[in-house]
PDB file of C-alpha atoms in Angstrom:
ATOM      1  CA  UNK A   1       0.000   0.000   0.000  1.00  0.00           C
ATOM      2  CA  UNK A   2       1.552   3.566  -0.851  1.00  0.00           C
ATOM      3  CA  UNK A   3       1.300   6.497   1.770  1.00  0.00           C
ATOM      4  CA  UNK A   4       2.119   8.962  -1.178  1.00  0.00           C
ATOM      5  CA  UNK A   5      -0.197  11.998  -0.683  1.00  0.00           C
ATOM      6  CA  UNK A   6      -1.766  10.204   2.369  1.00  0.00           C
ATOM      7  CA  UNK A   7      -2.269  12.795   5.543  1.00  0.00           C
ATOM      8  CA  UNK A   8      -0.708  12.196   8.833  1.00  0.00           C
ATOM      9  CA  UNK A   9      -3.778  10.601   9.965  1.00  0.00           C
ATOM     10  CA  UNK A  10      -3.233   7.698   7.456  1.00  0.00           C
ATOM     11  CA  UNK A  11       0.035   7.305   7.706  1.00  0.00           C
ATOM     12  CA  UNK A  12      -0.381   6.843  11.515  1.00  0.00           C
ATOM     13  CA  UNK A  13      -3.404   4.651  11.048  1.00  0.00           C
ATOM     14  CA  UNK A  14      -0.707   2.425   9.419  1.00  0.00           C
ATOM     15  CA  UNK A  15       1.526   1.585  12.008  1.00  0.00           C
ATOM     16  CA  UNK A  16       1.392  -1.116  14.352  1.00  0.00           C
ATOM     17  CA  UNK A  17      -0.875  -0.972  17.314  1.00  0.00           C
ATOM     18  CA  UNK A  18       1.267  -0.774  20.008  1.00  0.00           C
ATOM     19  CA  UNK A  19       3.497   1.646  18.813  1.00  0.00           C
ATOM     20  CA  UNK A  20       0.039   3.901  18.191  1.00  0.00           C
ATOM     21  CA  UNK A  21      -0.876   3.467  21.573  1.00  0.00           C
ATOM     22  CA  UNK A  22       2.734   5.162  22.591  1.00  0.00           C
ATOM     23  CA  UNK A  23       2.262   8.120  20.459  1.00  0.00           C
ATOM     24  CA  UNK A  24      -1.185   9.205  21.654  1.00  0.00           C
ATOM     25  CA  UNK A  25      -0.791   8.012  25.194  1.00  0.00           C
ATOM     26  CA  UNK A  26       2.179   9.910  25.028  1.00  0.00           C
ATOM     27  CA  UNK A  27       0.606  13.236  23.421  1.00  0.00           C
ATOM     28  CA  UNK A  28      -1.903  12.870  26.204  1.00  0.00           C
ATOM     29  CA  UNK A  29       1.346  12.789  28.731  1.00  0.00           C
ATOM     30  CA  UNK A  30       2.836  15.261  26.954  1.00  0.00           C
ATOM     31  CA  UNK A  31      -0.083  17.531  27.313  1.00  0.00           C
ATOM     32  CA  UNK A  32      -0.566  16.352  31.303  1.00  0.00           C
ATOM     33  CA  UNK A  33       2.826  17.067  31.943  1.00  0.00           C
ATOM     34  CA  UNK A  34       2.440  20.670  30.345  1.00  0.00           C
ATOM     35  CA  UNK A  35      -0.457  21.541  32.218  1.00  0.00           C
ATOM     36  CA  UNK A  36       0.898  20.301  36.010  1.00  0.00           C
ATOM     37  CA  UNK A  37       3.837  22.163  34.576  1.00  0.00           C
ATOM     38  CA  UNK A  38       2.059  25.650  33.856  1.00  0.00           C
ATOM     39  CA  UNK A  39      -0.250  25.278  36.858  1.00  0.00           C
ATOM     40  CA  UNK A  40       2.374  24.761  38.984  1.00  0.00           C
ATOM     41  CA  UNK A  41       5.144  27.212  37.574  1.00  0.00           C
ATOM     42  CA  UNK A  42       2.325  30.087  36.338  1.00  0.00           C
ATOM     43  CA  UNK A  43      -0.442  29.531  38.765  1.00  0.00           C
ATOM     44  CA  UNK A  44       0.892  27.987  42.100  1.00  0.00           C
ATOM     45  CA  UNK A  45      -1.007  25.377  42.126  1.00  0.00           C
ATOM     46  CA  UNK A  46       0.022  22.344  44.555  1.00  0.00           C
ATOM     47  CA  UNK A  47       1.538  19.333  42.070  1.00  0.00           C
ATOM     48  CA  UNK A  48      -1.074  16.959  43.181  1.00  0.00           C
ATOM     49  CA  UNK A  49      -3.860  19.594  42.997  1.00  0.00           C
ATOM     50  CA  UNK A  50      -2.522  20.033  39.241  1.00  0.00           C
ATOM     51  CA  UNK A  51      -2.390  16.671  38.736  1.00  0.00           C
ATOM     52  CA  UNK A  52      -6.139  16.643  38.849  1.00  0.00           C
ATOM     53  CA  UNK A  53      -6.886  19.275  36.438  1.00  0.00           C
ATOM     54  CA  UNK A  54      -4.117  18.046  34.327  1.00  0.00           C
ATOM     55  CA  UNK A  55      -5.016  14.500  33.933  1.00  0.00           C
ATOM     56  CA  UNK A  56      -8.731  15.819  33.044  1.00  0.00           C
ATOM     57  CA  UNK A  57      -7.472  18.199  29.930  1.00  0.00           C
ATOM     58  CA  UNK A  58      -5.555  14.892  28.821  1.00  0.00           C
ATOM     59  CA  UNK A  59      -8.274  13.063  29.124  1.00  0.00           C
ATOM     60  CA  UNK A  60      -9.703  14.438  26.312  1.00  0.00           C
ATOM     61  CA  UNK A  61      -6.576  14.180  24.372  1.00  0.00           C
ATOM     62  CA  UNK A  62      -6.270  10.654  24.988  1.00  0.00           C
ATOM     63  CA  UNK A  63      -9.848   9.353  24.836  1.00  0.00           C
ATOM     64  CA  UNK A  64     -10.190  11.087  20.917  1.00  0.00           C
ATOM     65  CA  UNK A  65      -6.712   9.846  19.930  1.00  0.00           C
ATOM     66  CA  UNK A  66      -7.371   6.476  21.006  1.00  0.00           C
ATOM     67  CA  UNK A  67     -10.763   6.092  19.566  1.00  0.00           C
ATOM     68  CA  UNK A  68      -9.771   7.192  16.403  1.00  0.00           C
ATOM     69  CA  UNK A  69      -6.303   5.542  16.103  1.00  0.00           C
ATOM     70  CA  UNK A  70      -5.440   3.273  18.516  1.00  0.00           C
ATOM     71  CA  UNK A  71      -8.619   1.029  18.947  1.00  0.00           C
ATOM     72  CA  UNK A  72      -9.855   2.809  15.796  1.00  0.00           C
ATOM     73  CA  UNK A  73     -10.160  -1.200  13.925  1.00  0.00           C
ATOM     74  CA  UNK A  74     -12.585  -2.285  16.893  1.00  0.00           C
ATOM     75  CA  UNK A  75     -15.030   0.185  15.814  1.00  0.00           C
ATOM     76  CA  UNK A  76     -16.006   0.792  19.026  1.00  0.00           C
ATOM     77  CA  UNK A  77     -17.882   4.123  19.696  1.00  0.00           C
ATOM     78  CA  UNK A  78     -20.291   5.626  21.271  1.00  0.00           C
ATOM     79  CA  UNK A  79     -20.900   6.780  25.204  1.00  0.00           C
ATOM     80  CA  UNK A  80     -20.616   3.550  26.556  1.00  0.00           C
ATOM     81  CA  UNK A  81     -17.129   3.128  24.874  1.00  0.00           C
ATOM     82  CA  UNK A  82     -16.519   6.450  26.228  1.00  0.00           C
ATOM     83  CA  UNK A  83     -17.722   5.817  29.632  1.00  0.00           C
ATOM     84  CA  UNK A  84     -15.365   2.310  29.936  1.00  0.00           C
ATOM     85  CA  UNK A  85     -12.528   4.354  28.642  1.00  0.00           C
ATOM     86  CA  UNK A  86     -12.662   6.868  31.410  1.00  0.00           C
ATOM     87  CA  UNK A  87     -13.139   4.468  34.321  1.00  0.00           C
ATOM     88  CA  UNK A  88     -10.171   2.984  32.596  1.00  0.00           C
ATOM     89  CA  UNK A  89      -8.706   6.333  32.691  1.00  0.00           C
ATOM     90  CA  UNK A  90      -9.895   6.966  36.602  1.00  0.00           C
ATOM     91  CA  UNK A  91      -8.539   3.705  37.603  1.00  0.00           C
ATOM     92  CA  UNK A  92      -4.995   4.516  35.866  1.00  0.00           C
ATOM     93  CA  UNK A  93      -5.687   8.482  37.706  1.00  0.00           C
ATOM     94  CA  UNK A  94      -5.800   6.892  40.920  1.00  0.00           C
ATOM     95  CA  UNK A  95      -2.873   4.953  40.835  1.00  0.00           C
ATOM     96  CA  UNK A  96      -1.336   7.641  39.024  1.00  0.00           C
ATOM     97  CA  UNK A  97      -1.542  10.064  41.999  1.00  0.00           C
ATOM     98  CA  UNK A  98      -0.905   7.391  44.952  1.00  0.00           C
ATOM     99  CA  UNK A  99       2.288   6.562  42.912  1.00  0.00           C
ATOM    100  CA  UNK A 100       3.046  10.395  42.693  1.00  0.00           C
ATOM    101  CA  UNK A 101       2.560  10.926  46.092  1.00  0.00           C
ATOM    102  CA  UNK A 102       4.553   8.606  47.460  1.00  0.00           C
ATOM    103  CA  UNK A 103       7.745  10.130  44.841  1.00  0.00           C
ATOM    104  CA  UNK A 104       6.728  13.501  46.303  1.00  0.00           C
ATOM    105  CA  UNK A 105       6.399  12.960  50.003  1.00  0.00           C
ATOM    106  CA  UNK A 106       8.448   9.271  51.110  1.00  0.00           C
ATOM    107  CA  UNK A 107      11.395   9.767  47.592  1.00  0.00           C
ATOM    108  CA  UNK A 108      11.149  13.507  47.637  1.00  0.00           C
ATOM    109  CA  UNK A 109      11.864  13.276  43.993  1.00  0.00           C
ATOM    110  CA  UNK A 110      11.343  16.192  41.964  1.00  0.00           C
ATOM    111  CA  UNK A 111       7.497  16.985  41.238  1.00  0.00           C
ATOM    112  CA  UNK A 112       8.067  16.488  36.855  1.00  0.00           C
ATOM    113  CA  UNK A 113      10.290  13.995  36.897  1.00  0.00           C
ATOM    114  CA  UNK A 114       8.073  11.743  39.354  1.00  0.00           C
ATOM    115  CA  UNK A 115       5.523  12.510  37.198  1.00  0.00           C
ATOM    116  CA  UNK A 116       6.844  11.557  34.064  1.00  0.00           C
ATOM    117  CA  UNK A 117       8.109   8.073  35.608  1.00  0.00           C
ATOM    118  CA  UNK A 118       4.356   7.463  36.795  1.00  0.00           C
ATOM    119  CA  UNK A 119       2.825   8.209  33.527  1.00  0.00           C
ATOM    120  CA  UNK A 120       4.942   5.762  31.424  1.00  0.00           C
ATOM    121  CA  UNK A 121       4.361   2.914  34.680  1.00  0.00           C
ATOM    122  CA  UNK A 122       0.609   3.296  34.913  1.00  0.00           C
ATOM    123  CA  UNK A 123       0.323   3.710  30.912  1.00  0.00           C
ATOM    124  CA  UNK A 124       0.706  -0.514  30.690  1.00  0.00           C
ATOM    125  CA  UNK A 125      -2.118  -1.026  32.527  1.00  0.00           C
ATOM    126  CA  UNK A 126      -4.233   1.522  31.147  1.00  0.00           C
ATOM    127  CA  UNK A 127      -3.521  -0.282  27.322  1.00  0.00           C
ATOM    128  CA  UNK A 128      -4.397  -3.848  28.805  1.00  0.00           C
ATOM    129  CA  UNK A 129      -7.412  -2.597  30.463  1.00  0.00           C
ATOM    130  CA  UNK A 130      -8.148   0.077  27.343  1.00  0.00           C
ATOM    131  CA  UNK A 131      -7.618  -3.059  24.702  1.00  0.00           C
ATOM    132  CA  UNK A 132      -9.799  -5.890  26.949  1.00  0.00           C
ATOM    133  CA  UNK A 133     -12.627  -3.846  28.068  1.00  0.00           C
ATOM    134  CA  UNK A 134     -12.800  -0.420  27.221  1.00  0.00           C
ATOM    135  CA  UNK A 135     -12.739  -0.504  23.561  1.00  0.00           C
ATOM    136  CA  UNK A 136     -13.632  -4.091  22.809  1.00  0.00           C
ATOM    137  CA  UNK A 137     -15.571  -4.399  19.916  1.00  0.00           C
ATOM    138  CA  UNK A 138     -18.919  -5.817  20.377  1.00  0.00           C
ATOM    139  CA  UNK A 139     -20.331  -9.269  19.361  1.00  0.00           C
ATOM    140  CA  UNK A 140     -21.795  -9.199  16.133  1.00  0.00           C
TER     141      UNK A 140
END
């Protein structure tokens, strides 16, 4: 098949699925780690306080990225999808932020670095759970 004059979006849609689930889990990162970042740096904000309204603006980031590249072939949509997917995304939150606290207040590890270490240890979990339940295409 020839990607000539084929958009990003189709060229991505060609690659394998794991490595799809790395680049939009990690634009979703990407974009959590920017806004703990500016909340923190800009605003003041607490890390784990920003860690809240962080992982909600990624939210959005990942849930559209992964519905329309990742899991894309399952063809699962809709609210119910979307509802899965962010109890998914909760469960990954709240092991997300015990993780972080504990690099914050027992490691005393910088706030972004911690961070970025949790994200890429709770991300597994979150594309087991995201491929076996979340979107899993329904029986015909």
């Amino acid at each position: 098949m020839s990607l000539r004059g084929a958009g990003p979006w189709a060229v991505l849609q060609q690659l394998p699925q794991g490595l799809e689930f790395v680049l939009m889990g990690g634009a979703a990162a990407a974009t959590h780690l920017a806004v703990v970042g500016a909340l923190v740096a800009l605003a003041g904000m607490p890390p784990l306080a920003a860690n809240v309204l962080a992982f909600l603006v990624a939210f959005t980031v990942s849930y559209t990225g992964h519905a329309r590249l990742t899991f894309a072939r399952a063809q699962a949509r809709g609210w119910a999808v979307a509802a899965r997917f962010f109890a998914v995304a909760c469960l990954s939150f709240a092991a997300n932020e015990a993780l972080y606290y504990v690099a914050l207040h027992w490691l005393h590890w910088h706030y972004f670095w911690s961070l970025a270490g949790v994200l890429v240890l709770v991300a597994v979990g979150t594309f087991v759970l995201s491929k076996c339940w979340a979107f899993k295409a329904s029986a015909p």
